[in-house]
Short mmCIF file of C-alpha atoms and ligand atoms in Angstrom, two decimals:
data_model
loop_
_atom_site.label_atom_id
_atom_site.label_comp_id
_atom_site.label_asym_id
_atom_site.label_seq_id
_atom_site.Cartn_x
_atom_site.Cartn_y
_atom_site.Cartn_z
CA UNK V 1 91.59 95.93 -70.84
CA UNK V 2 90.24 96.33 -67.39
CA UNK V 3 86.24 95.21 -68.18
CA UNK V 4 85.00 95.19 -64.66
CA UNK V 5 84.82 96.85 -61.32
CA UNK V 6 86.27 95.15 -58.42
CA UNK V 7 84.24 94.25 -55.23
CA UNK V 8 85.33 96.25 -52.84
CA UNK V 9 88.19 97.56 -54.65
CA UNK V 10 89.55 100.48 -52.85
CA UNK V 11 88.75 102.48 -55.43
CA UNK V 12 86.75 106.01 -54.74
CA UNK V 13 82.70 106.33 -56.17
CA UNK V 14 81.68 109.38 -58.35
CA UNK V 15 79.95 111.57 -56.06
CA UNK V 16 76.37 111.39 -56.71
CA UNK V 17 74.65 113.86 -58.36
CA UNK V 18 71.83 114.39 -56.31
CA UNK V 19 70.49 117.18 -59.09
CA UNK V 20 69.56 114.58 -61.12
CA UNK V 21 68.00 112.13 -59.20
CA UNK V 22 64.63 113.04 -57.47
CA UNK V 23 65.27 115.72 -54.28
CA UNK V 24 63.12 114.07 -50.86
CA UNK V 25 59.99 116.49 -50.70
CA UNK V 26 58.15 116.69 -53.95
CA UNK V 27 54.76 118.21 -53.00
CA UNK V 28 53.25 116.99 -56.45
CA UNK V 29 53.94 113.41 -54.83
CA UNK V 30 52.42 114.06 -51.32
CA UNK V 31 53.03 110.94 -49.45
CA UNK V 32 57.18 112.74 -49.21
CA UNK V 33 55.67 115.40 -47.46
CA UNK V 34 56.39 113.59 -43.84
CA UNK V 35 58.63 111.44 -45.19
CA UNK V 36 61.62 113.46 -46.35
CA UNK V 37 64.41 114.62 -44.33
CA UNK V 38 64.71 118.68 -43.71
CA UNK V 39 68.34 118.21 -42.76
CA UNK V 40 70.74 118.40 -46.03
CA UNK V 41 72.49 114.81 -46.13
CA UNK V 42 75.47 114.80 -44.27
CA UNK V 43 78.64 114.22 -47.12
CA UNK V 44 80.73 111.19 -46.03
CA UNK V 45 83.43 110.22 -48.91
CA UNK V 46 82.46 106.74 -48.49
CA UNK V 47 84.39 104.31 -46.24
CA UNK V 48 84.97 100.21 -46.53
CA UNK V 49 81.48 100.05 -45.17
CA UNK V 50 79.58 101.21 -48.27
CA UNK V 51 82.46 100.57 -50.84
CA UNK V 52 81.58 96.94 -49.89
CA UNK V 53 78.32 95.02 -50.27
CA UNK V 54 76.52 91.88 -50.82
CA UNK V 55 77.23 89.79 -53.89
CA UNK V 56 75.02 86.79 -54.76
CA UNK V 57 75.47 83.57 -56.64
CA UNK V 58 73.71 82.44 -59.93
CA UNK V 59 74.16 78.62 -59.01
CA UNK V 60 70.43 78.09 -57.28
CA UNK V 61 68.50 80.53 -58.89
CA UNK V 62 65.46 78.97 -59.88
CA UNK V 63 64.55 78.40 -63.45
CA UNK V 64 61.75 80.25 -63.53
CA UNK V 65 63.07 83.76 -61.26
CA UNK V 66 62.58 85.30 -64.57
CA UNK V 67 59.45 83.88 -66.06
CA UNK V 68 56.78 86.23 -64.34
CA UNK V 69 54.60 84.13 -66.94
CA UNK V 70 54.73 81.00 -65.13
CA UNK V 71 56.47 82.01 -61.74
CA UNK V 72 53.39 82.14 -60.12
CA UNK V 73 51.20 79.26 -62.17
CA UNK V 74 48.68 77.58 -60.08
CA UNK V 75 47.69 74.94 -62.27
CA UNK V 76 50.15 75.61 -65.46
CA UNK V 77 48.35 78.13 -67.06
CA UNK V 78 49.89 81.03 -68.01
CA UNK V 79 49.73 85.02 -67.19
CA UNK V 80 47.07 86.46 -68.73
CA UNK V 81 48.17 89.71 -70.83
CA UNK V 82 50.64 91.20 -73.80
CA UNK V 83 53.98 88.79 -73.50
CA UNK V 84 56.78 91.10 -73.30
CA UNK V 85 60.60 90.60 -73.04
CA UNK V 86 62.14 93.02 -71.22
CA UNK V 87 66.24 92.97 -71.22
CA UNK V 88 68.95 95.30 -71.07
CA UNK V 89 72.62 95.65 -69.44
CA UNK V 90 73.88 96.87 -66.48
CA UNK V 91 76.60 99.15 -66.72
CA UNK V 92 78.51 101.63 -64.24
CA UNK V 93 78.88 105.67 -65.02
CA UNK V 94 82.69 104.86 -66.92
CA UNK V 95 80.47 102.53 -69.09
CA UNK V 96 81.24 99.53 -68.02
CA UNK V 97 79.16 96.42 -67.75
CA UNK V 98 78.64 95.48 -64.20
CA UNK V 99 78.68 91.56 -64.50
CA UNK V 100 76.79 89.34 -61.60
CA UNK V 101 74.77 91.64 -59.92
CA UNK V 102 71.22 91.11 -58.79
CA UNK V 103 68.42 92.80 -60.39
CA UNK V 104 64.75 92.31 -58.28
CA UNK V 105 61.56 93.40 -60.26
CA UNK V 106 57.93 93.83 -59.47
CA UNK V 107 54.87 95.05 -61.19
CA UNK V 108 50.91 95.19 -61.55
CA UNK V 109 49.34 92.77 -63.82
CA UNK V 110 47.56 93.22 -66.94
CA UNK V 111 44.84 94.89 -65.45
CA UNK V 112 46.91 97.63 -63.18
CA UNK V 113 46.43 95.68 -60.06
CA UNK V 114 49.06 94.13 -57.64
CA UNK V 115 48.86 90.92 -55.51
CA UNK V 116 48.70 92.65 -52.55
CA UNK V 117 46.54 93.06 -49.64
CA UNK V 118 46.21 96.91 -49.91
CA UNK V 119 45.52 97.44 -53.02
CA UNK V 120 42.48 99.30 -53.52
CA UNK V 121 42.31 99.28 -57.41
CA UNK V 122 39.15 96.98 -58.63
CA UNK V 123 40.80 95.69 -61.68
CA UNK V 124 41.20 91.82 -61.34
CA UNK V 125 43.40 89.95 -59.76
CA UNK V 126 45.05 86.94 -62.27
CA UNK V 127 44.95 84.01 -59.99
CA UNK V 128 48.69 82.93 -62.00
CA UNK V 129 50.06 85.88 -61.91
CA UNK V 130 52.31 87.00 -58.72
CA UNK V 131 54.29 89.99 -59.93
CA UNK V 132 57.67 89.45 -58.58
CA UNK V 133 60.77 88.01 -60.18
CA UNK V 134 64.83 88.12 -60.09
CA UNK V 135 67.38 87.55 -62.77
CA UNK V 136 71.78 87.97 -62.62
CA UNK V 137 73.22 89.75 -64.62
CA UNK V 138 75.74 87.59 -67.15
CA UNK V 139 79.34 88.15 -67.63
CA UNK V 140 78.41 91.09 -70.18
CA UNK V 141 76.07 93.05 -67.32
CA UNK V 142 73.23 91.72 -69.77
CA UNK V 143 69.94 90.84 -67.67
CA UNK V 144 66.86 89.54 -68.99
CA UNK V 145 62.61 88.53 -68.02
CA UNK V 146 59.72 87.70 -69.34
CA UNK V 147 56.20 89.16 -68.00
CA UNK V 148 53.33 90.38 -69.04
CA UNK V 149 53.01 94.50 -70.11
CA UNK V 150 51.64 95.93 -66.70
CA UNK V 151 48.02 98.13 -67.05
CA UNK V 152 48.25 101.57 -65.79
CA UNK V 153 46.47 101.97 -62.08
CA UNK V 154 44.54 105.05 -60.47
CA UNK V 155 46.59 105.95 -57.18
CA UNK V 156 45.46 107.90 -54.18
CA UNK V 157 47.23 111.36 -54.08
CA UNK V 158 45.66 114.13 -56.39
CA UNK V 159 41.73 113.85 -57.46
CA UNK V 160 42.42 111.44 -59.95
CA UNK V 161 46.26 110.37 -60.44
CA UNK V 162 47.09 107.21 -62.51
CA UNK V 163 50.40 106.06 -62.99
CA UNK V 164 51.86 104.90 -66.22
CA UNK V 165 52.59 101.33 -67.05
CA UNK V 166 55.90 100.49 -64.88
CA UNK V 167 58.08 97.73 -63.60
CA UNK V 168 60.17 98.51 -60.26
CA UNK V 169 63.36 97.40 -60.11
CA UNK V 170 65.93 97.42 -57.67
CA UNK V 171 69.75 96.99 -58.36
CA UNK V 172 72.64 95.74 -55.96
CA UNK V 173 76.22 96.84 -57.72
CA UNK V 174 78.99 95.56 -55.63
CA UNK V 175 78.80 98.25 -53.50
CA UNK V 176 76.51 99.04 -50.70
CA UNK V 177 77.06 102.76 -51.73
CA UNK V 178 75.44 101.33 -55.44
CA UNK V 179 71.98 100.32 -53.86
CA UNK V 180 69.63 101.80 -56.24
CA UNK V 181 65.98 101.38 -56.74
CA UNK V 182 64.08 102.52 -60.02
CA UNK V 183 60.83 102.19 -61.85
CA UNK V 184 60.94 101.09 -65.83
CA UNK V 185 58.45 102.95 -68.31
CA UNK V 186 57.01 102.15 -71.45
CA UNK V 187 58.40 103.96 -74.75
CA UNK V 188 55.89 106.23 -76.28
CA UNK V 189 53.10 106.34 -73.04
CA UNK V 190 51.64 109.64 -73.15
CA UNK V 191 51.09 108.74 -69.45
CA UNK V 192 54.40 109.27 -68.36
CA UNK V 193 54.48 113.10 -68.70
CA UNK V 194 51.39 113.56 -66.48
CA UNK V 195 52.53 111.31 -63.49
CA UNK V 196 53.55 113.24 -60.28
CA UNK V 197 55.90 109.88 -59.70
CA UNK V 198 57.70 110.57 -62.88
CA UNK V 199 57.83 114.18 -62.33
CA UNK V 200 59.68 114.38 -58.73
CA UNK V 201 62.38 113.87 -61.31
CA UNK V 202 63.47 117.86 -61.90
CA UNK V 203 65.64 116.99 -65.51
CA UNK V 204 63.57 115.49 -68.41
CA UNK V 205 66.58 113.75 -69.84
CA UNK V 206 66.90 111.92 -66.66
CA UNK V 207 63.42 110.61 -66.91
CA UNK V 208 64.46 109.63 -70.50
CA UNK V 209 66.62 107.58 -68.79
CA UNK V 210 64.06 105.49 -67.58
CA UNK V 211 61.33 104.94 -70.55
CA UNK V 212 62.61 101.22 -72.19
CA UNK V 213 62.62 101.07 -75.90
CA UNK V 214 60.71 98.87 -78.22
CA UNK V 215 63.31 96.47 -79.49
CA UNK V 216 61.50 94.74 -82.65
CA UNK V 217 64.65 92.92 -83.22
CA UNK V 218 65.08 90.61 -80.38
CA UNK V 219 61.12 90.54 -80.39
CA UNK V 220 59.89 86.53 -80.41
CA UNK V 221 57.68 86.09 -83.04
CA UNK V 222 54.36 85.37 -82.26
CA UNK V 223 55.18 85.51 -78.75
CA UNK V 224 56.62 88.32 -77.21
CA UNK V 225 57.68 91.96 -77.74
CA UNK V 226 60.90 92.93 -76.37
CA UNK V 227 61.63 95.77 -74.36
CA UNK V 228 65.20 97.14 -73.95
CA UNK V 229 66.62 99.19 -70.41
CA UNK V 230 69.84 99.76 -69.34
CA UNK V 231 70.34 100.76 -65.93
CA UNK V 232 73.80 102.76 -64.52
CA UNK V 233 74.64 101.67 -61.35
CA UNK V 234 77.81 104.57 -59.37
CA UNK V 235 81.33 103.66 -61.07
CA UNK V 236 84.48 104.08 -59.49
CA UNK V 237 87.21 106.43 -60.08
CA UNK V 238 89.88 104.44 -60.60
CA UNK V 239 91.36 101.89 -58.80
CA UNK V 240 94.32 100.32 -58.27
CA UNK V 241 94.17 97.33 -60.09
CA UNK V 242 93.34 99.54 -62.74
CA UNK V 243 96.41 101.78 -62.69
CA UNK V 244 98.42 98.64 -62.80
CA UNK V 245 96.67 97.49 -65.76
CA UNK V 246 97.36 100.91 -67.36
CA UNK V 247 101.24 100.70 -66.24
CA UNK V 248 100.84 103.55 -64.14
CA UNK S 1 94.76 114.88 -58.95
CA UNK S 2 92.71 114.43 -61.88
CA UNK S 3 90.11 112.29 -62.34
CA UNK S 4 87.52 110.98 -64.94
CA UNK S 5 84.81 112.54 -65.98
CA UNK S 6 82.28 109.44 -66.08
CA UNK S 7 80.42 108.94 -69.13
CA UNK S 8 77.27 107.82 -68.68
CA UNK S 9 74.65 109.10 -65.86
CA UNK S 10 73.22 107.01 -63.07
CA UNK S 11 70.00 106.19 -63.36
CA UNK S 12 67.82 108.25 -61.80
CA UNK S 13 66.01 106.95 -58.16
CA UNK S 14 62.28 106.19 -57.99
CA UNK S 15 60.49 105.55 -54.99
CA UNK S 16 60.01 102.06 -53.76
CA UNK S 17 56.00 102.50 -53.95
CA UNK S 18 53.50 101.23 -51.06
CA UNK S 19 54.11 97.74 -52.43
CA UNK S 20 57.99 97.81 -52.33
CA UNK S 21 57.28 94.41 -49.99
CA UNK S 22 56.46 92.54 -53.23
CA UNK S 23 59.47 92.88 -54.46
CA UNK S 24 61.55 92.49 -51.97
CA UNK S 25 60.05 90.30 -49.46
CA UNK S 26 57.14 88.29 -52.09
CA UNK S 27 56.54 85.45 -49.20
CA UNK S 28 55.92 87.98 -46.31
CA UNK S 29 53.05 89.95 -48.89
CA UNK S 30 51.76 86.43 -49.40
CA UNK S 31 53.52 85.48 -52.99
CA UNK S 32 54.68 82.18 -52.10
CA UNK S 33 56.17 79.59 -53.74
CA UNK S 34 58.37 81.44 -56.30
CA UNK S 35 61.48 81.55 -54.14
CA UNK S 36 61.87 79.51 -51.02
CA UNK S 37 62.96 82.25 -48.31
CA UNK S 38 63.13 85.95 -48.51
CA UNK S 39 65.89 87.36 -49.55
CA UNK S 40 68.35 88.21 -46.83
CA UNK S 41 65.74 86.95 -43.87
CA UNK S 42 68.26 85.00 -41.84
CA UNK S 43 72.15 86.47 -41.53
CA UNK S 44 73.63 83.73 -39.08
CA UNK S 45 73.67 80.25 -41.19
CA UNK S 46 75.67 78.01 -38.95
CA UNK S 47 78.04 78.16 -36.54
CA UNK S 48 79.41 82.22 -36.36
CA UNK S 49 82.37 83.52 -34.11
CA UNK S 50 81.03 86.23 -32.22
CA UNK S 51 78.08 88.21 -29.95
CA UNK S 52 74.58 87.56 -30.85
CA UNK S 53 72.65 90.17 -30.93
CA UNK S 54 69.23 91.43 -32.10
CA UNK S 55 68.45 94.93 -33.72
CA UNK S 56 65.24 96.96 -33.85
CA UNK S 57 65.02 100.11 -35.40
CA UNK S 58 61.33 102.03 -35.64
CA UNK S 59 61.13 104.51 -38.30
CA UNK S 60 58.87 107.35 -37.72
CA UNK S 61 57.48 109.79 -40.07
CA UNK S 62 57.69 113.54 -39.23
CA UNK S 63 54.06 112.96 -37.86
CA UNK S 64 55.42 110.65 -35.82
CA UNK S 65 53.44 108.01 -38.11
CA UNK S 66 55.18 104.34 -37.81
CA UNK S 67 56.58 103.75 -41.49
CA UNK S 68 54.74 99.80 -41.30
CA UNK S 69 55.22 99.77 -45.12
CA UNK S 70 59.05 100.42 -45.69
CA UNK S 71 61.87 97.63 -46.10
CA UNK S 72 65.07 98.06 -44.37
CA UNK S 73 68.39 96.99 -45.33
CA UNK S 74 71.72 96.40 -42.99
CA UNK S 75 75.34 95.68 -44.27
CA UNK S 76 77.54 95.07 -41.71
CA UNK S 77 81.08 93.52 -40.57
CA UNK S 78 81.74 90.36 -38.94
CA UNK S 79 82.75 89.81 -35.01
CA UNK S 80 86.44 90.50 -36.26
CA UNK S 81 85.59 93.83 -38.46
CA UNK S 82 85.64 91.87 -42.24
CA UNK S 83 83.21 92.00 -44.73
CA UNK S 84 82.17 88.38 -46.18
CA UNK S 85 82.54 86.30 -49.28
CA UNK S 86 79.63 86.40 -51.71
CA UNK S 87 76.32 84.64 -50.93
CA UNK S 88 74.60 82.15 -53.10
CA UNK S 89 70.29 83.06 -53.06
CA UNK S 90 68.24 80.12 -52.40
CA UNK S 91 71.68 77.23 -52.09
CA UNK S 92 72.80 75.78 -49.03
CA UNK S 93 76.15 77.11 -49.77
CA UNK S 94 75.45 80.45 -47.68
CA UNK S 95 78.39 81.58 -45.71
CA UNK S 96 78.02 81.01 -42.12
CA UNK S 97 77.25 84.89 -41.47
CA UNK S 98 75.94 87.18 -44.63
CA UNK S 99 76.61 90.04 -43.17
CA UNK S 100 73.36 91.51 -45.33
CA UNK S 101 69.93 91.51 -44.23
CA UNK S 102 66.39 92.61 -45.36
CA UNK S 103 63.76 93.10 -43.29
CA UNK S 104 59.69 94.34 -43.88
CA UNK S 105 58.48 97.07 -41.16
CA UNK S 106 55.65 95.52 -38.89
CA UNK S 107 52.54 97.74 -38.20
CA UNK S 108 54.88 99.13 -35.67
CA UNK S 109 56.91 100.37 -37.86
CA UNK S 110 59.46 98.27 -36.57
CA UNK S 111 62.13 95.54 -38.15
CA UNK S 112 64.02 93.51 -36.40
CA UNK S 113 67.53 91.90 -37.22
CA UNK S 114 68.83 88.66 -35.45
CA UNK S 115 72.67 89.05 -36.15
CA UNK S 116 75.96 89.63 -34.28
CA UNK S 117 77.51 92.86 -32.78
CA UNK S 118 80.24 93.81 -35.85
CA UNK S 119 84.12 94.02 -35.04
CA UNK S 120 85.48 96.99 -35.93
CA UNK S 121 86.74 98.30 -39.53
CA UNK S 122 89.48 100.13 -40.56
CA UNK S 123 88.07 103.70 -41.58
CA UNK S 124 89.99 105.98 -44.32
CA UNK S 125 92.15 107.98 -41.37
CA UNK S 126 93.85 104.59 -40.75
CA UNK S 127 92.04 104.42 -37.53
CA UNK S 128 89.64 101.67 -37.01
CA UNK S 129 85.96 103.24 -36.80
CA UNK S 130 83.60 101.99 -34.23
CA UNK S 131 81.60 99.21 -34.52
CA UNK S 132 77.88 100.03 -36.54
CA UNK S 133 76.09 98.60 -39.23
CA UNK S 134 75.10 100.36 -42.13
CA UNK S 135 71.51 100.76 -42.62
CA UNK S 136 69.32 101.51 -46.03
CA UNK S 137 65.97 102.25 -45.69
CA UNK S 138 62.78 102.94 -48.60
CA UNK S 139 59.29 103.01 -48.79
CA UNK S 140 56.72 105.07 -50.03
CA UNK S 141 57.06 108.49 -50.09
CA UNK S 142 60.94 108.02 -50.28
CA UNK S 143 62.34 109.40 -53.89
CA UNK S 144 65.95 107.73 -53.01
CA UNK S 145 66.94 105.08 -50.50
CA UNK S 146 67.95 106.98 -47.49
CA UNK S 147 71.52 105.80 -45.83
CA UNK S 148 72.62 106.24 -42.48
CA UNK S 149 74.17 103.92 -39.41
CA UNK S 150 73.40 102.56 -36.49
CA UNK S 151 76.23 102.70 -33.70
CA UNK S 152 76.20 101.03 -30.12
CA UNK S 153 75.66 102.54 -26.77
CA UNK S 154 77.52 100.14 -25.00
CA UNK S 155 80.94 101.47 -27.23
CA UNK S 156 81.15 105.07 -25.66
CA UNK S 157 85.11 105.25 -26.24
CA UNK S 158 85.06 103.93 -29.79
CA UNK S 159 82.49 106.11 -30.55
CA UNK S 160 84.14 108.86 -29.42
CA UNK S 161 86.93 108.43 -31.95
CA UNK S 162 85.01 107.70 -34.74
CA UNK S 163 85.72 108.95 -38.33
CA UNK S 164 82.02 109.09 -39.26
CA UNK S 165 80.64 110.31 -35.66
CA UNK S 166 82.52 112.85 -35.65
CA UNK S 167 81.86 114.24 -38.79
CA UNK S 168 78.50 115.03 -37.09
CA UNK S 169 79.28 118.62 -36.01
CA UNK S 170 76.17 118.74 -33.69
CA UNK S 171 77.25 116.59 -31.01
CA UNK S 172 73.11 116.17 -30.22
CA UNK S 173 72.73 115.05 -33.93
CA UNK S 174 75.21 112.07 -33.03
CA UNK S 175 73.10 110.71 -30.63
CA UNK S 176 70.61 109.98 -33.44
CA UNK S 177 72.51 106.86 -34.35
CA UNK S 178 73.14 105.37 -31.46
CA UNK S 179 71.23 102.58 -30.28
CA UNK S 180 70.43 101.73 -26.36
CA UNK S 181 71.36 98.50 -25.07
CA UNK S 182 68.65 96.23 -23.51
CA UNK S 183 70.10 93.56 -21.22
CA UNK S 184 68.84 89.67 -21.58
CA UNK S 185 70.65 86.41 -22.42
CA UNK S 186 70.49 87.74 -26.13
CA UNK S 187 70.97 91.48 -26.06
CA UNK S 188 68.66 93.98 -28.31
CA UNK S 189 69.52 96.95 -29.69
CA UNK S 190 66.54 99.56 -29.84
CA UNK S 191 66.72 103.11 -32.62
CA UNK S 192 63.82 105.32 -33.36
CA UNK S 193 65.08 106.67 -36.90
CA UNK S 194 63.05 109.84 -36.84
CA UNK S 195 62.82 111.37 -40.64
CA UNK S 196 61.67 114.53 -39.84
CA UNK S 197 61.45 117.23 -36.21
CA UNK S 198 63.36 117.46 -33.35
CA UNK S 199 65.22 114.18 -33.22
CA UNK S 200 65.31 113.87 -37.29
CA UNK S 201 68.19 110.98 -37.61
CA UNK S 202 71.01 111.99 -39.57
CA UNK S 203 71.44 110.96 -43.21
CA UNK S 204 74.41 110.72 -45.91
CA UNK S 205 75.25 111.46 -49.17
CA UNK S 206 77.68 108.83 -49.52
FE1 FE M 1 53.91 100.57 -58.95
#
């Protein structure tokens, strides 16, 4: 049983299917309106330079990469808001768990507002509360943090846009060609359907791809909720190793 | 040849946001303290075989804005054209060259890589491809990381026979990803990456 992909492997990537994943200019989100290519993107079967990528070590992580809670404490106190757990596995399209990759996240705090120096949002800042963490995935793909629920925040691009409560995530693979960053949302937020964000994606069961669900079994009690997402990183075709396996 | 229908769907690209920096570089937004070092901030560790070399690209918006709040990304070979062993965040067991690198746009719109010029890799024709880095670049306003290369003035003749180069049918369009040369005891290599008009850079679907 072949449970993993190879780094590297020699193996060929799905193409991507650009159809379901947001196109570049979305008017309803207007800051793509400079920002997206008019050319169509140039097809290049993809060569040892993206089949390749970085691959990072759990040995150093830091205890605490995963503890928004307490990642940022200035004094030991704790992140003010709802505890949540989110978790969830990483997997490639052929359904396979993609073990000891990197998943980066970042979010608002309780309130809607980030630590950052534009932010124009007058919610309040949480002095113990940064808003960035990191976590590796285990041998199973399986990735897990602890945070606090982010608020929803009004955004400059219609009259009066807010976006739902989100996390941002962003995804390594083993593959530069895998690179893939997302934004997590909230099962059952009636926000969701009315954010231009959310709707640069054309399909709705590709945004149902991205709303986590409320997981009341791995919830702690009287602690935290938990919050389950799995994310799909590009699988391979085959690969050698594979056909070997197979007895090809 | 057949092959597999895959089973499950990628997930779907959102944009970075206008704070993509927190994420991705927390120390240079000011979030210090909950790792020691950016993620990919230095790519030469120790002692590296090879040319150093420094890399600025300036992305430019079809305004001809500066993009001061994107994050950049470049994967690239080693001197003699491999890609490296796996790198260990935050431990002093990094490999002597990553290979990888991160960088935050300045106001200029500008990053900047210190790293070495990349040997050259095999590409799927059997022939080796010219040396270039591979570059990944988001931000606000971009709905899915947007790929492309960087290539080297200085390399006319391996350029010329390049597998992806010439898959560029406009041989104007080529000249988007090459980089000029400026001289010095360390040399820099300068590209405007232009996402929209005239000079719009040329991007893949890898
Ligand atoms: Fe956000």
């Amino acid at each position: 049983m072949s449970g993993i992909i190879l780094p590297g492997a020699d193996g060929v990537l799905y193409q991507r299917d650009r159809a379901w994943h947001p196109p570049a200019d979305t008017p309803g989100y207007k800051s793509t309106t400079f920002r997206a290519p008019r050319h169509s993107l140039l097809a290049l079967g993809p060569t040892k330079s993206e089949l390749t990528g970085p691959t990072f070590g759990h040995e150093k992580l830091g205890p605490l990469d995963n503890d928004l809670i307490r990642n940022f404490s200035q004094d030991g106190t704790e992140a003010i808001g709802q505890r949540i757990i989110v978790y969830g596995q990483v997997l490639d399209e052929n359904a396979r768990p993609v073990p000891g990759t990197l998943v980066e996240f970042w979010q608002a705090n309780a309130g809607g507002r980030y630590r950052h120096k534009k932010e124009g949002y007058r919610a309040a800042l949480d002095p113990n509360f940064g808003g960035f963490g990191r976590a590796i995935a285990d041998e199973n793909g399986f990735y897990h943090f602890r945070t606090v629920k982010p608020g929803a925040y009004p955004w400059p691009n219609g009259g009066n846009d807010w976006r739902p409560a989100h996390i941002h995530f962003s995804v390594f693979g083993q593959a530069f060609a895998q690179r893939l960053i997302t934004q997590m949302y909230f099962e059952g937020d009636p926000m969701i359907w009315q954010c231009p964000i959310v709707g640069t994606i054309p399909d709705r069961a590709a945004i149902d791809q991205l709303i986590a669900r409320l997981d009341r079994h791995n919830t702690t009690p009287m602690d935290a909720l938990a919050y389950r997402f799995d994310i799909v990183l590009r699988g391979f075709r085959s690969t050698m190793f594979e056909n070997k396996l197979e007895g090809n | 040849m057949l092959h597999p229908t895959p089973t499950l769907k990628e997930t779907p690209s959102q944009t970075g946001g206008p704070y993509v920096h927190i994420g991705m570089t927390p120390n240079f937004c000011g979030i210090t303290g909950v790792i020691d070092a950016d993620l990919g901030s230095t790519m030469i560790n120790g002692d590296v075989e090879g040319e150093r070399i420094v890399i600025c690209a300036r992305i430019l918006d079809g305004a001809g804005v500066p993009l001061h709040d994107g994050v950049v990304e470049i994967w690239q070979a080693d001197a003699k054209g491999s890609y490296v062993a796996p790198m260990r965040p935050g431990s002093n067991s990094m490999p002597a060259f990553t290979g990888w690198g991160r960088q935050p746009a300045n106001a200029e719109g500008i990053v900047t890589f210190e790293t070495i010029k990349p040997g050259r890799v095999e590409g799927p024709d059997g022939k080796l491809m010219a040396p270039h880095v591979s570059l990944w670049i988001v931000a606000r306003g971009i709905n899915i990381g947007l790929q492309t290369r960087l290539y080297f003035a200085d390399e006319a003749e391996a350029n010329k026979e390049d597998y992806v180069l010439n898959k560029i049918m406009d041989p104007r369009r080529r000249e988007t990803l090459i980089a000029r040369r400026e001289g010095g005891p360390e040399p820099r290599y300068l590209l405007d990456i232009h996402l929209q008009g005239d000079k719009e850079t040329v991007f893949f679907d890898i």
